PDB file of C-alpha atoms and ligand atoms in Angstrom:
ATOM      1  CA  MET Z 297     130.560 104.637  96.805  1.00 71.00           C
ATOM      2  CA  GLU Z 298     129.937 103.884  93.148  1.00 84.00           C
ATOM      3  CA  ASN Z 299     126.587 104.893  91.649  1.00 93.00           C
ATOM      4  CA  ILE Z 300     123.549 102.707  92.185  1.00 94.00           C
ATOM      5  CA  ALA Z 301     123.574 101.244  88.648  1.00 95.00           C
ATOM      6  CA  GLN Z 302     127.144  99.985  89.155  1.00 96.00           C
ATOM      7  CA  ILE Z 303     126.345  98.672  92.619  1.00 97.00           C
ATOM      8  CA  ASP Z 304     123.244  96.952  91.229  1.00 98.00           C
ATOM      9  CA  GLN Z 305     125.288  95.094  88.587  1.00 98.00           C
ATOM     10  CA  LYS Z 306     127.717  93.934  91.258  1.00 98.00           C
ATOM     11  CA  ILE Z 307     125.006  92.759  93.646  1.00 98.00           C
ATOM     12  CA  GLN Z 308     123.310  90.840  90.829  1.00 98.00           C
ATOM     13  CA  ALA Z 309     126.646  89.144  90.112  1.00 98.00           C
ATOM     14  CA  LEU Z 310     127.050  88.455  93.847  1.00 98.00           C
ATOM     15  CA  MET Z 311     123.607  86.795  93.960  1.00 99.00           C
ATOM     16  CA  TRP Z 312     124.573  84.428  91.127  1.00 99.00           C
ATOM     17  CA  GLN Z 313     127.869  83.692  92.847  1.00 98.00           C
ATOM     18  CA  MET Z 314     126.003  82.966  96.119  1.00 99.00           C
ATOM     19  CA  ARG Z 315     123.654  80.625  94.265  1.00 99.00           C
ATOM     20  CA  LYS Z 316     126.596  78.697  92.827  1.00 98.00           C
ATOM     21  CA  GLU Z 317     128.416  78.526  96.153  1.00 98.00           C
ATOM     22  CA  THR Z 318     125.265  77.379  97.944  1.00 98.00           C
ATOM     23  CA  LEU Z 319     124.718  74.572  95.412  1.00 98.00           C
ATOM     24  CA  VAL Z 320     128.302  73.411  95.931  1.00 98.00           C
ATOM     25  CA  LYS Z 321     128.125  73.640  99.742  1.00 98.00           C
ATOM     26  CA  MET Z 322     124.858  71.649  99.779  1.00 97.00           C
ATOM     27  CA  GLN Z 323     126.686  68.671  98.303  1.00 97.00           C
ATOM     28  CA  GLN Z 324     129.273  68.655 101.082  1.00 97.00           C
ATOM     29  CA  PRO Z 325     128.723  67.831 104.756  1.00 96.00           C
ATOM     30  CA  PHE Z 326     127.403  70.785 106.778  1.00 98.00           C
ATOM     31  CA  SER Z 327     126.166  71.071 110.331  1.00 98.00           C
ATOM     32  CA  ILE Z 328     122.703  72.015 111.528  1.00 98.00           C
ATOM     33  CA  ASP Z 329     121.919  73.630 114.888  1.00 98.00           C
ATOM     34  CA  GLU Z 330     118.683  74.548 116.616  1.00 98.00           C
ATOM     35  CA  LYS Z 331     118.291  78.247 117.443  1.00 97.00           C
ATOM     36  CA  SER Z 332     115.136  78.741 119.569  1.00 97.00           C
ATOM     37  CA  GLY Z 333     113.981  75.096 119.155  1.00 97.00           C
ATOM     38  CA  ARG Z 334     113.541  72.167 116.754  1.00 98.00           C
ATOM     39  CA  LYS Z 335     111.468  74.274 114.315  1.00 97.00           C
ATOM     40  CA  ASP Z 336     114.096  77.009 114.061  1.00 97.00           C
ATOM     41  CA  LEU Z 337     117.284  75.749 112.404  1.00 98.00           C
ATOM     42  CA  VAL Z 338     120.522  77.333 111.311  1.00 98.00           C
ATOM     43  CA  THR Z 339     123.227  75.672 109.232  1.00 98.00           C
ATOM     44  CA  THR Z 340     126.870  76.460 108.649  1.00 98.00           C
ATOM     45  CA  ILE Z 341     125.761  77.515 105.140  1.00 98.00           C
ATOM     46  CA  ASP Z 342     123.459  80.256 106.538  1.00 98.00           C
ATOM     47  CA  LYS Z 343     126.487  81.603 108.409  1.00 98.00           C
ATOM     48  CA  SER Z 344     129.100  81.317 105.679  1.00 98.00           C
ATOM     49  CA  ASN Z 345     126.713  82.870 103.105  1.00 98.00           C
ATOM     50  CA  GLU Z 346     126.160  85.838 105.408  1.00 99.00           C
ATOM     51  CA  GLN Z 347     129.893  86.304 105.946  1.00 98.00           C
ATOM     52  CA  THR Z 348     130.602  86.247 102.195  1.00 98.00           C
ATOM     53  CA  ILE Z 349     127.781  88.688 101.409  1.00 99.00           C
ATOM     54  CA  ILE Z 350     128.819  91.092 104.163  1.00 98.00           C
ATOM     55  CA  SER Z 351     132.454  91.183 103.150  1.00 98.00           C
ATOM     56  CA  LYS Z 352     131.454  91.971  99.540  1.00 98.00           C
ATOM     57  CA  ILE Z 353     129.036  94.732 100.607  1.00 98.00           C
ATOM     58  CA  ARG Z 354     131.683  96.234 102.934  1.00 98.00           C
ATOM     59  CA  GLU Z 355     133.980  96.458  99.899  1.00 97.00           C
ATOM     60  CA  LEU Z 356     131.304  98.125  97.741  1.00 97.00           C
ATOM     61  CA  ASP Z 357     129.779 100.408 100.364  1.00 97.00           C
ATOM     62  CA  PRO Z 358     132.130 100.761 103.337  1.00 97.00           C
ATOM     63  CA  THR Z 359     130.171 103.407 105.253  1.00 97.00           C
ATOM     64  CA  ALA Z 360     126.728 101.728 105.162  1.00 98.00           C
ATOM     65  CA  GLN Z 361     125.213  99.784 108.037  1.00 98.00           C
ATOM     66  CA  ILE Z 362     124.526  96.078 107.454  1.00 98.00           C
ATOM     67  CA  LEU Z 363     121.783  94.119 109.213  1.00 98.00           C
ATOM     68  CA  GLY Z 364     122.150  90.363 108.788  1.00 98.00           C
ATOM     69  CA  GLU Z 365     120.007  87.647 110.351  1.00 98.00           C
ATOM     70  CA  GLU Z 366     122.938  85.610 111.654  1.00 98.00           C
ATOM     71  CA  GLY Z 367     124.563  88.566 113.421  1.00 98.00           C
ATOM     72  CA  PHE Z 368     127.769  89.064 111.408  1.00 98.00           C
ATOM     73  CA  GLY Z 369     126.750  92.600 110.468  1.00 98.00           C
ATOM     74  CA  ASP Z 370     126.186  95.685 112.603  1.00 98.00           C
ATOM     75  CA  GLN Z 371     123.976  96.335 115.587  1.00 98.00           C
ATOM     76  CA  VAL Z 372     121.480  98.465 113.671  1.00 98.00           C
ATOM     77  CA  ASN Z 373     119.370 100.682 115.928  1.00 96.00           C
ATOM     78  CA  GLN Z 374     118.214 103.277 113.450  1.00 95.00           C
ATOM     79  CA  ILE Z 375     117.283 103.126 109.785  1.00 95.00           C
ATOM     80  CA  ASN Z 376     118.806 106.487 108.773  1.00 96.00           C
ATOM     81  CA  GLY Z 377     121.456 106.556 106.062  1.00 97.00           C
ATOM     82  CA  ARG Z 378     122.161 103.501 103.911  1.00 98.00           C
ATOM     83  CA  VAL Z 379     121.247 100.138 105.438  1.00 98.00           C
ATOM     84  CA  TRP Z 380     121.733  96.765 103.738  1.00 98.00           C
ATOM     85  CA  LEU Z 381     119.508  93.911 104.978  1.00 98.00           C
ATOM     86  CA  ILE Z 382     120.603  90.325 104.453  1.00 98.00           C
ATOM     87  CA  ASP Z 383     118.842  87.004 104.764  1.00 99.00           C
ATOM     88  CA  PRO Z 384     121.618  84.593 103.755  1.00 99.00           C
ATOM     89  CA  LEU Z 385     119.288  81.586 103.502  1.00 98.00           C
ATOM     90  CA  ASP Z 386     115.532  82.117 103.732  1.00 99.00           C
ATOM     91  CA  GLY Z 387     113.577  78.968 104.374  1.00 98.00           C
ATOM     92  CA  THR Z 388     116.329  77.121 106.231  1.00 98.00           C
ATOM     93  CA  MET Z 389     113.835  74.426 107.275  1.00 98.00           C
ATOM     94  CA  ASN Z 390     113.042  73.767 103.589  1.00 98.00           C
ATOM     95  CA  PHE Z 391     116.748  73.829 102.771  1.00 98.00           C
ATOM     96  CA  VAL Z 392     117.395  71.106 105.372  1.00 98.00           C
ATOM     97  CA  MET Z 393     114.266  68.993 104.816  1.00 98.00           C
ATOM     98  CA  GLN Z 394     113.608  69.436 101.081  1.00 98.00           C
ATOM     99  CA  GLN Z 395     116.726  70.873  99.453  1.00 98.00           C
ATOM    100  CA  ASN Z 396     114.193  73.077  97.654  1.00 98.00           C
ATOM    101  CA  ASN Z 397     112.027  76.170  98.178  1.00 98.00           C
ATOM    102  CA  PHE Z 398     114.603  78.448  99.756  1.00 98.00           C
ATOM    103  CA  ALA Z 399     116.044  81.827  98.808  1.00 99.00           C
ATOM    104  CA  ILE Z 400     118.876  84.262  99.385  1.00 99.00           C
ATOM    105  CA  MET Z 401     117.837  87.891  99.934  1.00 99.00           C
ATOM    106  CA  ILE Z 402     119.588  91.248  99.955  1.00 99.00           C
ATOM    107  CA  SER Z 403     118.164  94.767  99.929  1.00 98.00           C
ATOM    108  CA  LEU Z 404     119.282  98.348 100.302  1.00 98.00           C
ATOM    109  CA  TYR Z 405     117.343 101.084 102.097  1.00 98.00           C
ATOM    110  CA  GLU Z 406     118.268 104.748 102.257  1.00 98.00           C
ATOM    111  CA  ASP Z 407     116.719 106.775 105.089  1.00 98.00           C
ATOM    112  CA  GLY Z 408     114.079 104.063 105.420  1.00 97.00           C
ATOM    113  CA  ILE Z 409     113.131 104.140 101.714  1.00 98.00           C
ATOM    114  CA  GLY Z 410     113.697 100.995  99.640  1.00 98.00           C
ATOM    115  CA  VAL Z 411     116.262 101.389  96.843  1.00 98.00           C
ATOM    116  CA  VAL Z 412     116.876  97.892  95.404  1.00 98.00           C
ATOM    117  CA  GLY Z 413     115.810  94.394  96.419  1.00 99.00           C
ATOM    118  CA  TYR Z 414     117.054  90.931  95.380  1.00 99.00           C
ATOM    119  CA  ILE Z 415     115.440  87.526  95.946  1.00 99.00           C
ATOM    120  CA  MET Z 416     117.313  84.532  94.541  1.00 99.00           C
ATOM    121  CA  ASP Z 417     115.173  81.397  94.171  1.00 99.00           C
ATOM    122  CA  VAL Z 418     118.180  79.090  94.186  1.00 99.00           C
ATOM    123  CA  MET Z 419     116.703  75.846  92.843  1.00 98.00           C
ATOM    124  CA  ASN Z 420     114.594  77.531  90.146  1.00 98.00           C
ATOM    125  CA  GLN Z 421     117.514  79.693  89.008  1.00 98.00           C
ATOM    126  CA  LYS Z 422     115.446  82.878  89.214  1.00 99.00           C
ATOM    127  CA  LEU Z 423     116.687  86.215  90.490  1.00 99.00           C
ATOM    128  CA  TYR Z 424     113.854  88.646  91.281  1.00 99.00           C
ATOM    129  CA  HIS Z 425     115.370  92.112  91.447  1.00 99.00           C
ATOM    130  CA  GLY Z 426     114.791  95.797  90.947  1.00 98.00           C
ATOM    131  CA  GLY Z 427     113.178  98.849  92.468  1.00 97.00           C
ATOM    132  CA  THR Z 428     111.400 101.948  91.221  1.00 94.00           C
ATOM    133  CA  ASN Z 429     113.060 101.538  87.797  1.00 95.00           C
ATOM    134  CA  GLY Z 430     111.280  98.239  87.264  1.00 98.00           C
ATOM    135  CA  VAL Z 431     111.157  94.678  88.514  1.00 98.00           C
ATOM    136  CA  PHE Z 432     112.902  91.862  86.675  1.00 99.00           C
ATOM    137  CA  ILE Z 433     113.164  88.088  86.798  1.00 99.00           C
ATOM    138  CA  ASN Z 434     116.695  87.518  85.540  1.00 98.00           C
ATOM    139  CA  ASP Z 435     116.786  89.834  82.477  1.00 98.00           C
ATOM    140  CA  GLN Z 436     113.037  89.913  81.851  1.00 98.00           C
ATOM    141  CA  GLN Z 437     111.050  92.887  83.163  1.00 98.00           C
ATOM    142  CA  ILE Z 438     107.710  91.924  84.698  1.00 98.00           C
ATOM    143  CA  GLU Z 439     104.421  93.830  84.780  1.00 98.00           C
ATOM    144  CA  ALA Z 440     102.283  94.501  87.821  1.00 98.00           C
ATOM    145  CA  PRO Z 441      99.982  91.539  88.558  1.00 98.00           C
ATOM    146  CA  ALA Z 442      96.222  91.922  88.005  1.00 98.00           C
ATOM    147  CA  ASN Z 443      94.454  93.696  90.870  1.00 98.00           C
ATOM    148  CA  LEU Z 444      92.487  90.586  91.889  1.00 98.00           C
ATOM    149  CA  HIS Z 445      89.974  90.241  94.713  1.00 99.00           C
ATOM    150  CA  LEU Z 446      90.661  87.731  97.487  1.00 98.00           C
ATOM    151  CA  LYS Z 447      87.772  85.537  96.343  1.00 98.00           C
ATOM    152  CA  ASP Z 448      89.286  85.077  92.885  1.00 98.00           C
ATOM    153  CA  ALA Z 449      92.747  83.846  93.864  1.00 98.00           C
ATOM    154  CA  LEU Z 450      95.072  81.799  96.075  1.00 99.00           C
ATOM    155  CA  ILE Z 451      96.525  83.290  99.259  1.00 98.00           C
ATOM    156  CA  GLY Z 452      99.833  82.466 100.970  1.00 99.00           C
ATOM    157  CA  ILE Z 453      99.565  82.199 104.756  1.00 98.00           C
ATOM    158  CA  SER Z 454     102.303  81.031 107.115  1.00 98.00           C
ATOM    159  CA  GLY Z 455     101.605  77.712 108.866  1.00 97.00           C
ATOM    160  CA  PRO Z 456     101.684  78.926 112.480  1.00 97.00           C
ATOM    161  CA  LEU Z 457      99.347  81.886 111.871  1.00 98.00           C
ATOM    162  CA  LEU Z 458      96.806  79.745 110.009  1.00 98.00           C
ATOM    163  CA  ILE Z 459      96.906  76.863 112.505  1.00 98.00           C
ATOM    164  CA  ASP Z 460      96.339  79.236 115.417  1.00 98.00           C
ATOM    165  CA  ASN Z 461      93.706  81.219 113.476  1.00 98.00           C
ATOM    166  CA  ASN Z 462      95.422  84.470 114.390  1.00 97.00           C
ATOM    167  CA  HIS Z 463      93.861  87.569 112.807  1.00 98.00           C
ATOM    168  CA  ASN Z 464      90.851  85.563 111.606  1.00 98.00           C
ATOM    169  CA  LEU Z 465      93.105  83.942 108.993  1.00 98.00           C
ATOM    170  CA  GLN Z 466      91.046  80.761 108.676  1.00 98.00           C
ATOM    171  CA  GLN Z 467      88.086  82.865 107.541  1.00 98.00           C
ATOM    172  CA  ILE Z 468      90.367  84.822 105.191  1.00 98.00           C
ATOM    173  CA  ALA Z 469      91.604  81.501 103.737  1.00 98.00           C
ATOM    174  CA  ARG Z 470      87.990  80.336 103.302  1.00 98.00           C
ATOM    175  CA  GLN Z 471      87.079  83.481 101.381  1.00 98.00           C
ATOM    176  CA  SER Z 472      89.938  82.893  98.910  1.00 98.00           C
ATOM    177  CA  ARG Z 473      90.209  80.121  96.303  1.00 98.00           C
ATOM    178  CA  GLY Z 474      92.468  78.354  98.797  1.00 98.00           C
ATOM    179  CA  PRO Z 475      95.445  78.875 101.097  1.00 98.00           C
ATOM    180  CA  ARG Z 476      99.014  77.908 100.145  1.00 98.00           C
ATOM    181  CA  MET Z 477     102.084  77.543 102.351  1.00 98.00           C
ATOM    182  CA  TYR Z 478     105.630  77.459 100.969  1.00 98.00           C
ATOM    183  CA  GLY Z 479     107.779  78.047 104.072  1.00 98.00           C
ATOM    184  CA  SER Z 480     110.008  80.771 102.644  1.00 98.00           C
ATOM    185  CA  ALA Z 481     109.029  84.414 102.823  1.00 98.00           C
ATOM    186  CA  GLY Z 482     111.199  85.142  99.780  1.00 99.00           C
ATOM    187  CA  ILE Z 483     109.526  82.480  97.640  1.00 98.00           C
ATOM    188  CA  GLU Z 484     106.062  83.626  98.795  1.00 98.00           C
ATOM    189  CA  PHE Z 485     106.776  87.291  98.056  1.00 99.00           C
ATOM    190  CA  ALA Z 486     107.974  86.184  94.604  1.00 99.00           C
ATOM    191  CA  LYS Z 487     104.683  84.380  94.000  1.00 99.00           C
ATOM    192  CA  VAL Z 488     102.761  87.550  94.868  1.00 99.00           C
ATOM    193  CA  LEU Z 489     104.935  89.532  92.428  1.00 99.00           C
ATOM    194  CA  THR Z 490     104.016  87.195  89.583  1.00 98.00           C
ATOM    195  CA  GLY Z 491     100.327  86.933  90.545  1.00 98.00           C
ATOM    196  CA  GLU Z 492     100.447  83.225  91.491  1.00 98.00           C
ATOM    197  CA  LEU Z 493      99.263  84.380  94.922  1.00 99.00           C
ATOM    198  CA  VAL Z 494      96.951  87.360  95.504  1.00 99.00           C
ATOM    199  CA  GLY Z 495      98.730  88.001  98.791  1.00 99.00           C
ATOM    200  CA  TYR Z 496     100.811  86.574 101.614  1.00 99.00           C
ATOM    201  CA  VAL Z 497     100.520  86.934 105.404  1.00 98.00           C
ATOM    202  CA  SER Z 498     103.270  85.976 107.856  1.00 98.00           C
ATOM    203  CA  TYR Z 499     104.970  87.069 111.062  1.00 98.00           C
ATOM    204  CA  LEU Z 500     108.319  88.283 109.761  1.00 98.00           C
ATOM    205  CA  ARG Z 501     111.497  90.018 110.775  1.00 98.00           C
ATOM    206  CA  PRO Z 502     112.996  92.867 108.716  1.00 98.00           C
ATOM    207  CA  TRP Z 503     115.387  90.713 106.623  1.00 98.00           C
ATOM    208  CA  ASP Z 504     112.477  88.402 105.743  1.00 98.00           C
ATOM    209  CA  PHE Z 505     110.389  91.132 104.098  1.00 99.00           C
ATOM    210  CA  ALA Z 506     112.852  93.942 103.202  1.00 98.00           C
ATOM    211  CA  ALA Z 507     113.663  92.821  99.639  1.00 99.00           C
ATOM    212  CA  GLY Z 508     110.119  91.667  98.866  1.00 99.00           C
ATOM    213  CA  LYS Z 509     108.652  94.963 100.073  1.00 99.00           C
ATOM    214  CA  ILE Z 510     110.722  96.981  97.579  1.00 98.00           C
ATOM    215  CA  LEU Z 511     109.814  94.727  94.645  1.00 99.00           C
ATOM    216  CA  ALA Z 512     106.137  94.507  95.624  1.00 99.00           C
ATOM    217  CA  GLN Z 513     105.689  98.255  96.029  1.00 98.00           C
ATOM    218  CA  ALA Z 514     107.343  98.830  92.651  1.00 98.00           C
ATOM    219  CA  LEU Z 515     104.545  96.665  91.166  1.00 98.00           C
ATOM    220  CA  ASN Z 516     101.701  98.601  92.876  1.00 98.00           C
ATOM    221  CA  LEU Z 517     101.199  95.927  95.518  1.00 98.00           C
ATOM    222  CA  GLN Z 518     100.372  97.007  99.068  1.00 98.00           C
ATOM    223  CA  VAL Z 519     102.787  96.045 101.855  1.00 98.00           C
ATOM    224  CA  LYS Z 520     101.462  96.732 105.349  1.00 98.00           C
ATOM    225  CA  THR Z 521     100.925  95.254 108.764  1.00 98.00           C
ATOM    226  CA  ILE Z 522      97.822  93.096 109.078  1.00 98.00           C
ATOM    227  CA  ASP Z 523      96.191  96.115 110.787  1.00 98.00           C
ATOM    228  CA  GLY Z 524      96.754  98.156 107.637  1.00 98.00           C
ATOM    229  CA  GLY Z 525      99.558 100.235 109.199  1.00 98.00           C
ATOM    230  CA  PRO Z 526     103.154 100.888 108.115  1.00 98.00           C
ATOM    231  CA  LEU Z 527     105.839  98.254 108.743  1.00 98.00           C
ATOM    232  CA  SER Z 528     108.652  98.839 111.189  1.00 97.00           C
ATOM    233  CA  MET Z 529     112.001  98.176 109.481  1.00 97.00           C
ATOM    234  CA  LEU Z 530     113.715  97.380 112.787  1.00 97.00           C
ATOM    235  CA  SER Z 531     111.347  94.889 114.430  1.00 97.00           C
ATOM    236  CA  SER Z 532     108.991  91.971 113.762  1.00 98.00           C
ATOM    237  CA  ASN Z 533     105.640  92.597 112.073  1.00 97.00           C
ATOM    238  CA  VAL Z 534     102.672  90.536 110.933  1.00 98.00           C
ATOM    239  CA  VAL Z 535     103.224  91.438 107.295  1.00 98.00           C
ATOM    240  CA  LEU Z 536     100.537  91.534 104.616  1.00 99.00           C
ATOM    241  CA  VAL Z 537     101.534  91.912 100.971  1.00 99.00           C
ATOM    242  CA  ALA Z 538      98.643  91.827  98.518  1.00 99.00           C
ATOM    243  CA  THR Z 539      96.947  93.462  95.569  1.00 99.00           C
ATOM    244  CA  GLU Z 540      95.229  96.724  96.441  1.00 98.00           C
ATOM    245  CA  ARG Z 541      91.789  95.064  96.366  1.00 98.00           C
ATOM    246  CA  ALA Z 542      92.730  91.982  98.373  1.00 99.00           C
ATOM    247  CA  SER Z 543      94.709  94.068 100.857  1.00 98.00           C
ATOM    248  CA  LYS Z 544      91.611  96.109 101.769  1.00 98.00           C
ATOM    249  CA  GLU Z 545      89.480  92.961 101.996  1.00 98.00           C
ATOM    250  CA  ILE Z 546      92.009  91.133 104.192  1.00 98.00           C
ATOM    251  CA  VAL Z 547      92.554  94.084 106.559  1.00 98.00           C
ATOM    252  CA  THR Z 548      88.771  94.363 107.018  1.00 98.00           C
ATOM    253  CA  LEU Z 549      88.364  90.631 107.734  1.00 98.00           C
ATOM    254  CA  ALA Z 550      91.401  90.538 110.049  1.00 98.00           C
ATOM    255  CA  ASN Z 551      90.392  93.417 112.317  1.00 97.00           C
TER     256      ASN Z 551
HETATM  257  C1  LIG V1045     111.715  81.993 107.831  1.00 64.66           C
HETATM  258  C2  LIG V1045     110.930  81.697 106.590  1.00 64.66           C
HETATM  259  C3  LIG V1045     109.527  81.262 106.943  1.00 64.66           C
HETATM  260  C4  LIG V1045     108.817  82.284 107.787  1.00 64.66           C
HETATM  261  C5  LIG V1045     109.638  82.539 109.039  1.00 64.66           C
HETATM  262  C6  LIG V1045     111.029  83.014 108.661  1.00 64.66           C
HETATM  263  P1  LIG V1045     114.393  81.722 107.805  1.00 64.66           P
HETATM  264  O1  LIG V1045     113.008  82.490 107.504  1.00 64.66           O
HETATM  265  O2  LIG V1045     110.858  82.800 105.716  1.00 64.66           O
HETATM  266  O3  LIG V1045     108.765  81.054 105.793  1.00 64.66           O
HETATM  267  O4  LIG V1045     107.550  81.813 108.127  1.00 64.66           O
HETATM  268  O5  LIG V1045     109.013  83.506 109.829  1.00 64.66           O
HETATM  269  O6  LIG V1045     111.795  83.235 109.832  1.00 64.66           O
HETATM  270  O7  LIG V1045     114.607  81.744 109.277  1.00 64.66           O
HETATM  271  O8  LIG V1045     114.295  80.363 107.229  1.00 64.66           O
HETATM  272  O9  LIG V1045     115.352  82.613 107.088  1.00 64.66           O
HETATM  273 CA1  LIG V1046     116.463  81.662 110.477  1.00 64.66          CA
HETATM  274 CA1  LIG V1047     114.039  84.456 106.477  1.00 64.66          CA
HETATM  275 CA1  LIG V1048     117.509  83.053 107.112  1.00 64.66          CA
END
């Protein structure tokens, strides 16, 4: 395998290529299927994006495991060694209904530790990327957001969790300046990175949070389960990403 700086340049280029291809494919007819039901869609673009990304990563890093949402990667049962996580289209419902507010995400973990993460906000032409060497939006490095309290800021909460008032989330929303809901984990993580949101809570699978977790932790944000525990990288979690202050406040209110 090439060194991580070379790989990083190539994955950044791949993300821009995927953005371009996605914009082209959106203009052509594509089919939409239901997965578990009418609120869980998959398109032929989710699948073809995943296939393109996987074949490129196989070329760059042939011995790594690849975990992709649409199942074109490996059956990953353990997080040891190098593991790439891929969400080829995050916010598929938004993609279908709005043609906006969706992302493409890739990340690399080594022995369970995040190395680099990438979130492409396709319609806003913004690539959030980096790791312990810094976090960037396109070529611009960004600073850690202010360590705000919950009461002083907006909070992202997924629709289903807020509607059902799981984990006392309606009270948590009340204590903030207001809840927001964007329908793409990638876009919501990005808004926490820039400080537009003080935090984000959602029930997520590993490819939904893997890239965001690396970028958030590199900016001193806390990424935990809603109980304040560590996330499992191989199963679903109720994920909380937030400033250090808001994270403590939310965990206390939720439990
Ligand atoms: C979904 C989105 C959504 C979140 C769901 C995810 P997908 O990802 O990120 O915001 O609430 O839990 O599954 O399926 O569109 O990639
Ligand atoms: Ca999906
Ligand atoms: Ca997703
Ligand atoms: Ca997806």
